[in-house]
């Protein structure tokens, strides 16, 4: 039997494919950047057809780079930007509109009205989520109400809704004249604001609240198992799609956080920290999300999650917006060039603030500037903002009863930055562990697919294969840590219009 697994990692800013071997090591990577569309203030869209073309391209390129053929791939796993919403024609697979991205805030007013109607407690009780335009439900309704004829077609079952995983699965498994598989996994379903995480099913009351027809929803499956078979024209061979998970849950899985209390934090476009809380969901009293971590063999494991909307995107802004750096890696050198930011703080609320603030109307601010401030101070403040936001999340997790972790497992493109990892350890006062394979989002998808077809023997084998590449121990004294964090809290208060006395 083949021992190779192909992972599709479709993210906010790029589409990648990575071939992994039987011990979870990457053999080849292919990647294409994805164009972002900003049609109005706070609106973010992707062209789903661009995503589909890019995914096919990187799949073929990665397999070729690995010196393999389609027949050498035992299974395909998919991980994806969550909440990003696509509606497409069931008969053709064609999207009826650009995908509305998770960062998009166009339905913020709708969410405010739902909260004013007193629905917040009901939604949180059923879904573990807070009412926010971040999630898929109001995005679906917006598309149905703004694309002519869409609502009537959806009610007839002519249209399909899905997050990117579901759209890709439909296209991968549906060739000319054939309708693809319309399904998703429990992790992506749990991010829709329509899925009861206790009953593990779409909820009719929530569908009525958000005005979404059940006929357009995908079947919800376990994260590991056969979802469908690809058409042979894609890689020259029919291959099972055997694993799907949203990007942050896939990263939790790839980091082997299988025991309650284990925490991972992923640093990509945004930052997302998840703590495994076991087989019983816990309602957050600190504005975190309760979400499905993974579902295997019908058994659900849950997590508490803190979502930061902007992390790596702030570094991208330094590069592409301010032109302070030519390459993201330069931020580490600049940050190390000054002993502190001298009171400069960046609050990167470019698309609002996520957990634990949940303010869609907040906007970014650079505070504390003096004539002495330069590019190094701004670059350092940008990196520091990621650590401060992570501390916000871990403090909320602790308040919700999560056990203090012995280490924070980190992944994503930003953690190649040693300076950032050290500052994280200093600000959180806990060891930060960077794994041998930092692309744990794709690795998690590969593990889920490989488990389904026998490439990987079980969770114990996955955990055994996890290796720490470098461990960063905290070095900052408590007084400095508290002083810097207090400055961050004041900066956020100013942005939120709650200036502390």
PDB file of C-alpha atoms in Angstrom, residues 39 47 70 72 94 280 390 407 414 424 429 487 493:
ATOM      1  CA  UNK A  39     -15.202  45.832  -2.920  1.00  0.00           C
ATOM      2  CA  UNK A  47     -12.978  34.199  -6.402  1.00  0.00           C
ATOM      3  CA  UNK A  70      -1.334  10.043  -8.732  1.00  0.00           C
ATOM      4  CA  UNK A  72       1.272   6.705  -5.450  1.00  0.00           C
ATOM      5  CA  UNK A  94     -20.422  27.258 -10.561  1.00  0.00           C
ATOM      6  CA  UNK A 280     -17.719  17.661  27.152  1.00  0.00           C
ATOM      7  CA  UNK A 390      -2.214  35.786  22.593  1.00  0.00           C
ATOM      8  CA  UNK A 407       3.960  24.750  27.128  1.00  0.00           C
ATOM      9  CA  UNK A 414       5.175  33.567  11.572  1.00  0.00           C
ATOM     10  CA  UNK A 424       5.710  35.071  23.200  1.00  0.00           C
ATOM     11  CA  UNK A 429       5.535  33.292  31.039  1.00  0.00           C
ATOM     12  CA  UNK A 487       0.478  49.515  28.119  1.00  0.00           C
ATOM     13  CA  UNK A 493      -9.039  50.689  25.718  1.00  0.00           C
TER      14      UNK A 493
END
